[in-house]
Amino acid sequence: MSGLFISFEGGEGAGKSTQIGLLAERLKDSGREIVVTREPGGTAEAEAIRSLLVSGDVGRWSAPAEALLNSAARDSHLRGSIRPALERGAIVLCDRFMDSTRAYQGYAGGCDMGLIDALEQAVVGATRPHLTLIIDLDPELGLARTKGRADGLAEDRYERKGLDFHRTLREGFLAIAAREPERCRVIDGGQEPQAAAAAIWQQVSRVLRRG
Ligand code: TMP
């Protein structure tokens, strides 16, 4: 059996983690192995790179440097976790993937899209998600949600980038969805979590039926 690769994307505080948890719960009885993972992260090496990216001074990395670091983390994640899981036939639920690099570093950060295309080609290659759920939310609401979080992790370097960055980021994700409508589906993150979960389930059922 071949695996199924689903990525979740969106701005800060859009509700990805809640939705991944709800979907993983719903898939529990499917008889398939479920792998929940995240980017940057998912292997010890990629988690080490994550800590460099998500904390510290807002200006510590340029957008191209961030694209390179995220791609190095992604390469480790793909080779160490995602591809082996897909080869075992697992359903992989990934909290962010290549579209975050395009939206954060490309659209919002101004990194040359040619570099992002080349990195995607070299690192991701054919291992593109079968389905990408883009959870769309007004960034003012999303950022307000993240401020209410008391996880004490201080992984807030991107949250401190300012509202204009987050508005452009949202447009970036919507542009990605418009460019690849078969792979990417936009989910309204402003609705109740259970309603968003139902919309997500509709999309997941469609790709599960397709096999
Ligand atoms: P998270 O907080 O949603 O787990 O994601 C960590 C941060 O990393 C988030 O602010 C988005 C950012 N990010 C990028 O800028 N580019 C990327 O390629 C990825 C995967 C994440």
Coordinates of C-alpha atoms and ligand atoms in Angstrom, one line a residue:
M1 CA 0.0 0.0 0.0
S2 CA 1.4 3.4 -0.8
G3 CA 1.2 6.2 1.8
L4 CA -0.7 9.4 1.9
F5 CA 1.0 12.7 2.5
I6 CA -1.1 15.6 3.9
S7 CA 0.3 18.9 4.9
F8 CA -1.3 21.7 6.9
E9 CA -0.4 25.3 6.2
G10 CA -1.4 28.8 7.3
G11 CA -0.4 31.8 9.3
E12 CA 0.2 32.1 13.0
G13 CA -2.6 31.0 15.3
A14 CA -4.8 29.6 12.4
G15 CA -5.6 26.4 14.3
K16 CA -3.4 23.9 12.5
S17 CA -2.4 21.9 15.6
T18 CA -6.0 21.6 16.8
Q19 CA -7.1 20.4 13.4
I20 CA -4.2 17.9 13.0
G21 CA -5.2 16.5 16.5
L22 CA -8.8 16.1 15.4
L23 CA -7.9 14.5 12.1
A24 CA -5.4 12.1 13.7
E25 CA -8.2 11.1 16.2
R26 CA -10.6 10.5 13.4
L27 CA -8.2 8.4 11.4
K28 CA -7.3 6.3 14.4
D29 CA -9.7 3.5 13.4
S30 CA -8.7 3.5 9.8
G31 CA -6.4 0.6 10.2
R32 CA -3.6 2.7 8.8
E33 CA -0.4 3.9 10.5
I34 CA -0.7 7.6 11.3
V35 CA 2.4 9.7 11.6
V36 CA 2.1 13.2 13.0
T37 CA 5.1 15.4 12.4
R38 CA 6.1 19.1 11.9
E39 CA 8.4 21.5 10.2
P40 CA 10.9 22.8 10.8
G41 CA 11.5 19.6 12.8
G42 CA 10.6 15.9 12.7
T43 CA 14.2 14.5 13.2
A44 CA 16.8 15.4 15.8
E45 CA 18.8 17.3 13.2
A46 CA 15.9 19.2 11.9
E47 CA 14.7 20.1 15.5
A48 CA 18.2 21.5 16.1
I49 CA 17.8 23.7 13.1
R50 CA 14.3 24.7 14.2
S51 CA 15.6 26.1 17.5
L52 CA 17.9 28.4 15.4
L53 CA 15.0 29.7 13.4
V54 CA 12.1 30.2 15.8
S55 CA 13.8 32.1 18.6
G56 CA 16.1 35.1 19.0
D57 CA 16.3 38.5 17.2
V58 CA 13.8 39.0 14.4
G59 CA 16.6 40.1 12.1
R60 CA 19.1 37.3 12.9
W61 CA 18.5 35.6 9.5
S62 CA 17.8 37.0 6.0
A63 CA 15.0 35.4 4.0
P64 CA 17.4 33.4 1.7
A65 CA 19.3 32.2 4.9
E66 CA 15.9 31.0 6.3
A67 CA 15.0 29.3 3.0
L68 CA 18.4 27.4 3.1
L69 CA 18.0 26.5 6.8
N70 CA 14.4 25.3 6.4
S71 CA 15.5 23.3 3.3
A72 CA 18.3 21.6 5.2
A73 CA 15.8 20.7 8.0
R74 CA 13.3 19.5 5.3
D75 CA 16.0 17.3 3.6
S76 CA 16.7 15.5 7.0
H77 CA 13.0 15.2 7.7
L78 CA 12.2 13.7 4.3
R79 CA 15.0 11.2 4.4
G80 CA 14.8 10.3 8.1
S81 CA 11.0 10.3 8.6
I82 CA 8.6 11.2 5.8
R83 CA 9.8 9.0 2.9
P84 CA 10.2 5.9 5.1
A85 CA 6.7 6.4 6.6
L86 CA 5.2 6.7 3.1
E87 CA 7.0 3.6 1.9
R88 CA 5.4 1.7 4.9
G89 CA 2.0 2.9 3.7
A90 CA 1.4 5.4 6.5
I91 CA -0.8 8.5 6.5
V92 CA 1.6 11.4 7.2
L93 CA 0.1 14.5 8.7
C94 CA 2.7 17.3 8.6
D95 CA 2.3 20.6 10.3
R96 CA 3.8 22.9 7.7
F97 CA 5.9 21.9 4.7
M98 CA 7.3 23.4 1.5
D99 CA 4.5 26.0 1.1
S100 CA 5.6 27.7 4.3
T101 CA 9.0 28.4 2.7
R102 CA 7.3 29.8 -0.4
A103 CA 4.9 31.9 1.7
Y104 CA 7.1 33.1 4.6
Q105 CA 10.5 33.4 2.8
G106 CA 9.2 34.0 -0.7
Y107 CA 6.0 36.1 -0.6
A108 CA 6.4 37.7 2.8
G109 CA 10.2 37.7 3.1
G110 CA 11.0 38.7 -0.5
C111 CA 13.4 35.8 -1.2
D112 CA 14.0 35.2 -4.9
M113 CA 11.4 32.6 -6.0
G114 CA 14.0 31.1 -8.4
L115 CA 16.0 30.1 -5.3
I116 CA 12.9 28.6 -3.7
D117 CA 12.0 26.7 -6.9
A118 CA 15.5 25.3 -7.0
L119 CA 15.5 24.2 -3.4
E120 CA 12.1 22.6 -3.7
Q121 CA 13.3 20.7 -6.8
A122 CA 16.5 19.5 -5.1
V123 CA 15.1 18.7 -1.7
V124 CA 11.4 17.8 -2.1
G125 CA 11.6 16.4 -5.6
A126 CA 8.7 14.1 -6.2
T127 CA 7.7 13.8 -2.5
R128 CA 5.0 16.5 -2.8
P129 CA 2.0 16.3 -0.5
H130 CA -1.1 14.6 -2.0
L131 CA -3.3 17.2 -0.2
T132 CA -2.4 20.5 1.4
L133 CA -5.0 22.1 3.7
I134 CA -4.4 25.8 4.0
I135 CA -6.1 27.2 7.1
D136 CA -6.9 30.8 6.3
L137 CA -7.5 33.4 9.0
D138 CA -7.3 37.2 9.4
P139 CA -3.7 37.7 10.8
E140 CA -5.0 40.1 13.4
L141 CA -7.1 37.3 14.9
G142 CA -4.4 34.7 14.5
L143 CA -1.7 36.8 16.2
A144 CA -4.2 37.6 19.0
R145 CA -4.7 33.9 19.5
T146 CA -1.0 33.2 19.8
K147 CA -0.5 35.9 22.4
G148 CA -3.0 34.1 24.6
R149 CA -0.8 30.9 24.5
A150 CA 0.9 30.1 27.7
D151 CA 3.3 27.4 26.4
G152 CA 6.3 29.4 27.6
L153 CA 8.4 28.1 24.6
A154 CA 9.3 31.6 23.3
E155 CA 9.1 30.2 19.7
D156 CA 7.8 33.5 18.6
R157 CA 10.4 35.0 16.3
Y158 CA 8.0 35.0 13.3
E159 CA 5.1 36.3 15.4
R160 CA 7.2 39.4 16.1
K161 CA 7.6 40.2 12.4
G162 CA 4.7 42.7 12.3
L163 CA 1.2 42.9 10.8
D164 CA 2.3 43.9 7.3
F165 CA 4.5 40.7 7.0
H166 CA 1.6 38.6 8.2
R167 CA -0.9 40.2 5.8
T168 CA 1.4 39.5 2.8
L169 CA 1.9 36.0 4.2
R170 CA -1.8 35.4 4.0
E171 CA -1.9 36.6 0.4
G172 CA 1.0 34.3 -0.3
F173 CA -0.8 31.2 0.9
L174 CA -3.9 32.2 -1.1
A175 CA -1.8 32.7 -4.2
I176 CA -0.3 29.2 -3.7
A177 CA -3.8 27.7 -3.4
A178 CA -4.9 29.5 -6.6
R179 CA -1.9 28.2 -8.4
E180 CA -2.4 24.5 -7.4
P181 CA -6.1 24.1 -6.8
E182 CA -6.0 20.3 -7.1
R183 CA -3.5 19.8 -4.3
C184 CA -4.4 22.8 -2.1
R185 CA -7.7 23.4 -0.4
V186 CA -8.4 26.6 1.6
I187 CA -10.2 26.0 4.9
D188 CA -11.9 28.9 6.8
G189 CA -10.0 29.2 10.1
G190 CA -12.5 31.7 11.5
Q191 CA -15.2 29.1 11.9
E192 CA -15.8 26.8 14.9
P193 CA -13.1 24.1 15.2
Q194 CA -15.7 21.3 14.7
A195 CA -16.9 23.0 11.5
A196 CA -13.4 23.4 10.2
A197 CA -12.7 19.7 11.0
A198 CA -15.8 18.7 9.0
A199 CA -14.6 20.7 6.0
I200 CA -11.2 19.0 6.3
W201 CA -12.7 15.6 6.6
Q202 CA -14.5 16.1 3.3
Q203 CA -11.2 16.8 1.6
V204 CA -9.4 13.9 3.3
S205 CA -12.2 11.5 2.4
R206 CA -11.8 12.6 -1.2
V207 CA -8.1 11.7 -1.4
L208 CA -8.6 8.5 0.7
R209 CA -11.2 7.3 -1.8
R210 CA -8.9 8.1 -4.7
G211 CA -6.3 5.8 -3.0
Ligands
TMP1 P1 5.0 26.7 13.9 O1 5.1 27.7 14.9 O2 3.8 26.7 13.1 O3 5.4 25.3 14.3 O4 6.2 27.0 12.8 C1 7.4 27.5 13.1 C2 7.7 28.8 12.4 O5 8.5 28.6 11.3 C3 6.4 29.6 11.9 O6 6.5 30.9 12.4 C4 6.6 29.5 10.4 C5 8.1 29.4 10.2 N1 8.5 28.6 9.0 C6 9.1 29.3 7.9 O7 9.2 30.5 8.0 N2 9.4 28.6 6.8 C7 9.3 27.3 6.7 O8 9.6 26.7 5.6 C8 8.7 26.6 7.8 C9 8.5 25.1 7.7 C10 8.3 27.3 8.9

